[in-house]
mmCIF file of C-alpha atoms and ligand atoms in Angstrom:
data_model
loop_
_atom_site.group_PDB
_atom_site.id
_atom_site.type_symbol
_atom_site.label_atom_id
_atom_site.label_comp_id
_atom_site.label_asym_id
_atom_site.label_seq_id
_atom_site.Cartn_x
_atom_site.Cartn_y
_atom_site.Cartn_z
ATOM 1 C CA MET A 524 21.288 4.768 -2.451
ATOM 2 C CA THR A 525 19.462 1.743 -4.915
ATOM 3 C CA ILE A 526 19.896 4.125 -7.986
ATOM 4 C CA GLY A 527 23.475 4.228 -7.069
ATOM 5 C CA LEU A 528 23.941 0.404 -6.545
ATOM 6 C CA CYS A 529 22.198 -0.028 -10.452
ATOM 7 C CA LEU A 530 23.793 2.126 -12.181
ATOM 8 C CA VAL A 531 27.126 0.658 -11.191
ATOM 9 C CA ILE A 532 25.909 -3.059 -11.344
ATOM 10 C CA ALA A 533 23.541 -2.967 -13.628
ATOM 11 C CA SER A 534 22.493 -7.285 -12.063
ATOM 12 C CA ALA A 535 21.987 -5.802 -8.909
ATOM 13 C CA CYS A 536 18.314 -4.094 -10.137
ATOM 14 C CA LYS A 537 17.825 -6.797 -12.462
ATOM 15 C CA GLY A 538 14.931 -8.702 -9.778
ATOM 16 C CA GLN A 539 13.643 -4.975 -8.925
ATOM 17 C CA SER A 540 12.693 -4.101 -12.886
ATOM 18 C CA ASP A 541 11.516 -7.962 -13.735
ATOM 19 C CA LEU A 542 8.455 -7.657 -11.462
ATOM 20 C CA SER A 543 5.294 -6.165 -13.045
ATOM 21 C CA PRO A 544 3.445 -3.657 -11.917
ATOM 22 C CA SER A 545 0.550 -5.334 -9.694
ATOM 23 C CA GLN A 546 3.718 -6.955 -7.821
ATOM 24 C CA ARG A 547 5.562 -3.979 -6.926
ATOM 25 C CA GLY A 548 1.799 -2.286 -5.660
ATOM 26 C CA GLU A 549 2.065 -5.898 -3.345
ATOM 27 C CA ARG A 550 5.565 -5.635 -1.769
ATOM 28 C CA THR A 551 5.285 -1.651 -1.687
ATOM 29 C CA PHE A 552 1.824 -2.592 0.567
ATOM 30 C CA MET A 553 3.956 -5.493 2.088
ATOM 31 C CA ARG A 554 6.410 -1.927 2.817
ATOM 32 C CA ASN A 555 4.349 0.212 4.342
ATOM 33 C CA CYS A 556 0.972 -1.459 4.660
ATOM 34 C CA ALA A 557 1.396 -5.170 6.461
ATOM 35 C CA SER A 558 2.867 -3.794 10.371
ATOM 36 C CA CYS A 559 -0.733 -2.615 10.294
ATOM 37 C CA HIS A 560 -3.578 -3.863 8.013
ATOM 38 C CA GLY A 561 -1.764 -7.449 7.825
ATOM 39 C CA ALA A 562 0.026 -9.074 4.861
ATOM 40 C CA ASP A 563 -3.543 -10.554 3.819
ATOM 41 C CA GLY A 564 -4.452 -6.285 4.393
ATOM 42 C CA LYS A 565 -8.077 -8.025 6.687
ATOM 43 C CA GLY A 566 -6.599 -5.368 9.066
ATOM 44 C CA LEU A 567 -4.156 -6.760 12.418
ATOM 45 C CA PRO A 568 -5.936 -5.675 16.243
ATOM 46 C CA ILE A 569 -3.137 -3.163 16.824
ATOM 47 C CA PRO A 570 -3.250 -2.450 21.376
ATOM 48 C CA GLY A 571 -4.261 0.717 22.144
ATOM 49 C CA TYR A 572 -5.813 2.120 18.698
ATOM 50 C CA GLN A 573 -9.668 3.022 18.383
ATOM 51 C CA VAL A 574 -10.805 1.687 15.860
ATOM 52 C CA PRO A 575 -8.708 -0.933 14.561
ATOM 53 C CA PRO A 576 -6.572 -0.508 10.774
ATOM 54 C CA ALA A 577 -9.430 -1.162 8.464
ATOM 55 C CA ASP A 578 -9.902 -4.652 6.393
ATOM 56 C CA LEU A 579 -8.970 -3.854 3.191
ATOM 57 C CA THR A 580 -11.045 -7.140 1.378
ATOM 58 C CA THR A 581 -14.052 -6.627 1.899
ATOM 59 C CA ALA A 582 -17.003 -5.744 -0.457
ATOM 60 C CA GLN A 583 -17.720 -3.595 2.205
ATOM 61 C CA PHE A 584 -14.615 -1.548 1.633
ATOM 62 C CA GLN A 585 -14.808 -2.328 -2.113
ATOM 63 C CA SER A 586 -17.529 -0.764 -3.177
ATOM 64 C CA THR A 587 -17.602 2.088 -0.966
ATOM 65 C CA HIS A 588 -13.743 4.080 -1.512
ATOM 66 C CA ASP A 589 -13.131 4.618 -5.385
ATOM 67 C CA ASP A 590 -9.362 5.055 -6.641
ATOM 68 C CA ALA A 591 -9.750 8.645 -5.767
ATOM 69 C CA ALA A 592 -11.196 7.847 -2.042
ATOM 70 C CA ILE A 593 -7.994 5.992 -1.550
ATOM 71 C CA ARG A 594 -5.870 7.946 -2.597
ATOM 72 C CA SER A 595 -6.892 11.045 -0.532
ATOM 73 C CA ILE A 596 -7.041 8.188 2.773
ATOM 74 C CA LEU A 597 -3.240 7.567 1.514
ATOM 75 C CA MET A 598 -2.238 10.957 1.134
ATOM 76 C CA ASN A 599 -4.169 12.642 3.878
ATOM 77 C CA GLY A 600 -3.987 9.544 6.910
ATOM 78 C CA LYS A 601 -6.945 8.363 8.337
ATOM 79 C CA GLY A 602 -7.481 8.393 12.169
ATOM 80 C CA ALA A 603 -4.409 6.856 13.893
ATOM 81 C CA MET A 604 -2.703 5.806 10.850
ATOM 82 C CA PRO A 605 -0.146 8.733 9.626
ATOM 83 C CA PRO A 606 -0.198 10.040 5.657
ATOM 84 C CA LEU A 607 1.861 7.961 3.871
ATOM 85 C CA GLY A 608 1.288 8.091 0.560
ATOM 86 C CA LYS A 609 2.858 11.500 1.134
ATOM 87 C CA LEU A 610 6.702 9.389 0.905
ATOM 88 C CA LEU A 611 5.735 7.225 -2.197
ATOM 89 C CA PRO A 612 6.488 8.203 -5.614
ATOM 90 C CA PRO A 613 3.597 9.015 -7.451
ATOM 91 C CA SER A 614 4.276 5.443 -9.712
ATOM 92 C CA GLU A 615 4.741 3.905 -6.982
ATOM 93 C CA LEU A 616 1.277 5.054 -5.347
ATOM 94 C CA ASP A 617 -0.577 4.780 -8.823
ATOM 95 C CA GLU A 618 0.870 1.160 -8.009
ATOM 96 C CA LEU A 619 -0.390 0.980 -4.323
ATOM 97 C CA ILE A 620 -3.891 1.865 -5.137
ATOM 98 C CA MET A 621 -4.256 -0.530 -7.709
ATOM 99 C CA TYR A 622 -2.763 -3.370 -5.141
ATOM 100 C CA VAL A 623 -5.524 -2.081 -2.441
ATOM 101 C CA ARG A 624 -8.543 -2.692 -4.982
ATOM 102 C CA SER A 625 -6.674 -6.062 -5.778
ATOM 103 C CA LEU A 626 -7.522 -7.150 -1.957
ATOM 104 C CA GLY A 627 -11.187 -7.343 -2.777
ATOM 105 C CA ARG A 628 -11.178 -9.445 -5.137
HETATM 106 C C1 LIG B 406 0.456 2.708 11.736
HETATM 107 C C2 LIG B 406 -0.290 1.374 11.273
HETATM 108 C C3 LIG B 406 -0.858 1.477 9.985
HETATM 109 C C4 LIG B 406 -0.232 2.013 8.741
HETATM 110 C C5 LIG B 406 0.906 1.579 8.391
HETATM 111 C C6 LIG B 406 -1.387 2.091 7.516
HETATM 112 N N1 LIG B 406 -2.678 2.359 7.956
HETATM 113 FE FE1 LIG B 406 -4.131 1.877 6.787
HETATM 114 N N2 LIG B 406 -5.444 2.807 8.650
HETATM 115 C C7 LIG B 406 -4.899 2.406 10.252
HETATM 116 C C8 LIG B 406 -6.043 2.641 11.089
HETATM 117 C C9 LIG B 406 -6.139 2.352 12.898
HETATM 118 C C10 LIG B 406 -7.093 2.468 10.432
HETATM 119 C C11 LIG B 406 -8.721 2.907 10.868
HETATM 120 C C12 LIG B 406 -8.058 4.378 11.018
HETATM 121 C C13 LIG B 406 -9.927 5.516 11.023
HETATM 122 O O1 LIG B 406 -11.497 5.009 10.568
HETATM 123 O O2 LIG B 406 -10.057 6.332 12.289
HETATM 124 C C14 LIG B 406 -6.822 2.775 8.741
HETATM 125 C C15 LIG B 406 -7.488 2.722 7.638
HETATM 126 C C16 LIG B 406 -7.426 2.382 6.902
HETATM 127 C C17 LIG B 406 -8.375 3.175 5.385
HETATM 128 C C18 LIG B 406 -9.469 3.512 5.359
HETATM 129 C C19 LIG B 406 -10.887 2.011 5.826
HETATM 130 C C20 LIG B 406 -11.880 2.681 5.099
HETATM 131 O O3 LIG B 406 -12.470 2.092 5.533
HETATM 132 O O4 LIG B 406 -11.739 4.071 5.065
HETATM 133 C C21 LIG B 406 -7.328 2.843 3.840
HETATM 134 C C22 LIG B 406 -7.817 2.806 2.857
HETATM 135 C C23 LIG B 406 -6.263 2.250 4.551
HETATM 136 N N3 LIG B 406 -5.886 2.299 5.804
HETATM 137 C C24 LIG B 406 -4.987 1.933 3.785
HETATM 138 C C25 LIG B 406 -3.589 1.718 4.047
HETATM 139 C C26 LIG B 406 -2.826 1.750 3.049
HETATM 140 C C27 LIG B 406 -2.644 1.510 1.224
HETATM 141 C C28 LIG B 406 -1.186 1.386 3.527
HETATM 142 C C29 LIG B 406 0.019 1.268 3.756
HETATM 143 C C30 LIG B 406 0.681 2.511 2.547
HETATM 144 C C31 LIG B 406 -1.499 1.682 5.336
HETATM 145 N N4 LIG B 406 -2.850 2.172 5.320
HETATM 146 C C32 LIG B 406 -0.999 1.846 6.399
HETATM 147 C C33 LIG B 406 -3.520 1.355 9.872
HETATM 148 C C34 LIG B 406 -2.859 2.028 9.357
#
């Protein structure tokens, strides 16, 4: 739908193409992850979850998960988290992993 609009009115998509990879990663995170992990990545208390959404900003999380581990969790899901990575185009998944990585800095 957005792409169709881009073809018709190129200017409608200027804002999108101006985004850097890390900004696109942040946008993907806000759209797909922030509802459980919070806009800051620290994790929100979701009632009914036995294991709460992980705090992705901690040194503990960052040091025990390399990019491949994060990718695998996104593709397979974990606990109450659905395999959301399967819904994303590969380039968006790459940018999202970069963004999750940046949450630890
Ligand atoms: C529906 C709520 C929900 C959404 C949306 C969600 N998560 Fe999660 N996430 C969880 C929960 C709950 C866990 C803890 C699962 C467990 O350990 O049992 C988790 C765990 C994780 C872990 C593993 C943490 C660890 O210590 O092993 C990563 C990485 C992660 N989420 C990243 C993401 C990213 C990136 C997105 C966006 C694509 C996302 N999550 C979207 C609920 C969610």
